[in-house]
Amino acid sequence: MHVVIAGGHGQIALLLTEILAAEGHSVTGLIRRPEQSEDLTAIGGRPIVLDLEQADAEHLAGLLASETGDAVDAVVFAAGAGPGSGAARKETVDRAASVLLADAAERAGVRRFLQISTMGAGTTPDPARDEVWAAYLAAKTAAEDDLRARDLDWVVLRPGALTDDAPAGTVLLAEPSVGRGEVTRADVAAVIAELLRTPAVSRKVLELRGGDAPVVDAVAALVSEN
């Protein structure tokens, strides 16, 4: 399959690219800066430099439909403004860029859309947290709401607190709520890869944290629930 990843230089995106490319899939990563290209090509990905905060849906749809070289089977929204950004960029990246990608996917006829969200989306922010955190949750919630209203084969994945530990290979993956917990970035990437391999899992909001089920079994259990 051919997968396009928005936010292609992020940590989870790079791990996902490596997994998919090693299996022989085509992976195109949308990146902001040309100097990030080498990191993608080194692991088998194909970079396209595109600033999602400046792009428009028509141009991005054209990339999805033609300039990526072969038909796109799925898009993954893995972009984020990052922990050092302010409230304004939570809106322009975490919400608006996801909406832009969904608009482009619809125009290009790409139905499969996986969105990386966050645990806590759809809830009222903890008043003890700052306004940037509140803006982040609001942006993620709005992006989810937009995607769920579309006629796409979407999946929203809400990971818990992310760590850089070695992958456990086992997770707890279910519709809300699984409760708070940590999950490695490598396990998040593995779950996304398995969801891409499992198109029967569609139109679900899923929460993810560390658990006892092997990734393949955790995703397969979702199919049996349909």
C-alpha positions as a printed Julia matrix, in Angstrom:
226×3 Matrix{Float64}:
   0.0    0.0    0.0
   0.97   3.65  -0.3
   0.64   5.72   2.86
   1.09   9.48   3.16
   2.04  10.77   6.61
   1.51  14.42   7.54
   4.12  15.44  10.07
   6.47  12.93   8.49
   9.52  13.93  10.54
   7.88  13.44  13.94
   9.11  10.66  16.18
   6.07   8.41  15.74
   5.96   9.15  12.01
   9.59   8.11  11.53
   9.01   4.89  13.46
   5.9    4.18  11.38
   7.76   4.91   8.15
  10.49   2.47   9.11
   7.96  -0.28   9.9
   5.99   0.15   6.68
   8.99   0.6    4.39
  10.61  -2.55   5.81
   7.47  -4.44   4.74
   7.74  -3.11   1.2
   5.04  -0.45   1.41
   5.47   3.02  -0.12
   5.59   5.82   2.43
   5.51   9.53   1.61
   6.22  11.94   4.43
   5.04  15.56   4.33
   7.74  17.6    6.07
   8.24  21.3    6.78
  11.98  21.69   6.15
  14.19  20.39   3.32
  16.94  19.41   5.75
  14.61  16.78   7.23
  14.52  14.88   3.92
  17.61  12.79   4.52
  16.17  11.25   7.68
  13.19   9.92   5.7
  15.13   8.65   2.71
  17.53   6.84   5.04
  14.7    4.63   6.32
  12.95   4.09   3.0
  10.49   6.98   2.95
   9.92   9.6    0.27
   9.85  13.21   1.51
   7.72  16.02   0.14
   8.43  19.46   1.57
   5.1   21.14   2.37
   4.21  23.55   5.16
   0.7   22.53   6.21
   0.17  25.93   7.83
   0.62  27.61   4.44
  -0.82  25.02   2.04
  -4.34  24.91   0.63
  -6.59  21.89   0.16
  -6.55  22.01  -3.65
  -2.75  21.92  -3.83
  -2.5   19.16  -1.23
  -5.2   17.13  -3.0
  -3.14  17.41  -6.17
  -0.15  15.97  -4.35
  -2.22  13.09  -3.02
  -3.75  12.4   -6.43
  -0.7   12.64  -8.67
   2.66  13.91  -7.52
   3.14  11.21  -4.9
   3.7    8.85  -7.85
   1.24   6.05  -7.19
  -2.28   5.8   -5.82
  -2.56   6.68  -2.15
  -4.32   4.07  -0.02
  -4.31   5.93   3.31
  -3.24   9.13   5.0
  -2.03   9.46   8.58
  -2.22  12.76  10.44
   0.78  12.7   12.74
   1.55  16.42  12.72
   1.62  18.52  15.86
   2.75  21.96  16.91
   4.97  20.43  19.58
   5.42  21.07  23.3
   7.31  24.34  22.86
   4.61  26.06  20.8
   1.97  28.48  21.97
  -1.8   28.34  21.84
  -2.01  29.9   18.37
  -0.08  27.07  16.72
  -2.24  24.45  18.44
  -5.04  25.91  16.33
  -3.11  26.18  13.07
  -1.42  22.76  13.28
  -3.3   20.42  15.6
  -6.73  21.45  14.32
  -6.47  23.32  11.02
  -3.81  21.1    9.45
  -5.87  18.0   10.21
  -8.93  19.61   8.64
  -6.82  20.57   5.62
  -5.58  16.99   5.17
  -9.12  15.61   5.47
 -10.35  18.13   2.88
  -7.55  17.1    0.55
  -8.18  13.39   1.1
 -11.83  13.83   0.16
 -10.95  15.78  -2.99
  -8.34  13.19  -4.0
 -10.6   10.22  -3.29
  -8.47   8.82  -0.47
 -10.9    7.26   1.99
  -8.68   5.79   4.72
  -7.66   8.43   7.31
  -5.92   7.73  10.61
  -5.67  10.66  12.99
  -3.32  10.7   15.97
  -5.09  12.6   18.71
  -4.46  12.53  22.46
  -5.9   11.04  25.61
  -8.18  13.66  27.14
  -9.58  14.98  23.87
 -13.31  15.53  24.17
 -13.08  16.32  27.89
 -12.86  19.52  29.91
  -9.21  20.46  30.53
  -7.85  20.18  34.07
  -8.09  23.73  35.49
  -4.69  23.2   37.09
  -3.08  23.06  33.63
  -2.15  26.17  31.67
  -3.94  27.83  28.77
  -1.66  26.22  26.18
  -2.75  22.77  27.34
  -6.38  23.86  27.19
  -5.82  25.15  23.64
  -4.18  21.84  22.69
  -7.11  19.78  23.95
  -9.58  22.13  22.29
  -7.72  21.84  18.97
  -7.53  18.05  19.15
 -11.21  17.84  20.08
 -12.22  20.08  17.18
 -10.07  18.05  14.76
 -11.74  14.85  15.94
 -15.2   16.37  15.6
 -14.43  17.49  12.05
 -13.14  14.07  11.01
 -16.01  12.13  12.56
 -18.48  14.2   10.52
 -16.9   13.17   7.22
 -17.76  10.25   4.97
 -14.29   8.73   5.26
 -12.98   5.43   6.64
 -11.49   7.19   9.63
  -9.92   6.03  12.86
  -9.01   8.39  15.69
  -6.24   7.1   17.97
  -5.78   8.72  21.38
  -2.49   7.59  22.96
  -1.73   8.11  26.61
   1.42   9.8   27.89
   4.18   9.08  25.38
   7.57   7.66  26.36
  10.75   6.84  24.44
  11.18   3.47  26.13
  11.78   0.32  24.1
   8.54  -1.11  22.67
   6.68  -3.48  24.96
   4.79  -5.04  22.07
   1.69  -5.28  24.25
  -1.01  -2.63  24.7
  -4.5   -1.84  25.9
  -6.49  -0.6   22.89
 -10.23   0.01  23.11
 -12.97   2.56  22.68
 -13.1    5.1   25.52
 -12.32   4.92  28.27
  -9.26   2.83  29.04
  -8.02   5.09  31.82
  -4.83   7.09  32.02
  -1.47   5.48  31.4
   1.76   5.6   29.45
   2.58   4.07  26.08
   5.82   4.01  24.1
   6.05   5.89  20.83
   7.25   2.66  19.22
   4.1    0.85  20.35
   1.94   3.69  19.01
   3.66   3.33  15.63
   3.13  -0.44  15.71
  -0.57   0.0   16.45
  -0.98   2.49  13.59
   0.77   0.1   11.22
  -1.54  -2.72  12.27
  -4.61  -0.5   11.86
  -3.45   0.34   8.35
  -3.25  -3.39   7.64
  -6.76  -3.86   9.05
  -9.25  -1.78   7.05
 -12.16  -3.53   8.78
 -11.48  -1.3   11.79
 -13.18   1.91  10.71
 -15.08   4.88  12.13
 -13.87   4.28  15.67
 -12.35   6.48  18.36
  -9.75   4.39  20.17
  -7.7    4.99  23.28
  -4.27   3.42  23.76
  -1.96   2.78  26.65
   0.38   0.06  27.83
  -1.33  -3.26  28.5
  -1.15  -7.02  28.15
  -2.46  -7.72  24.62
  -0.03  -8.17  21.73
  -0.6   -5.42  19.17
  -1.93  -7.79  16.5
  -4.41  -9.32  18.95
  -5.52  -5.92  20.25
  -6.42  -4.75  16.74
  -7.98  -8.1   15.78
 -10.28  -7.87  18.82
 -11.71  -4.65  17.39
 -12.67  -6.47  14.19
 -14.53  -9.14  16.15
 -16.51  -6.39  17.9
 -17.89  -5.01  14.61
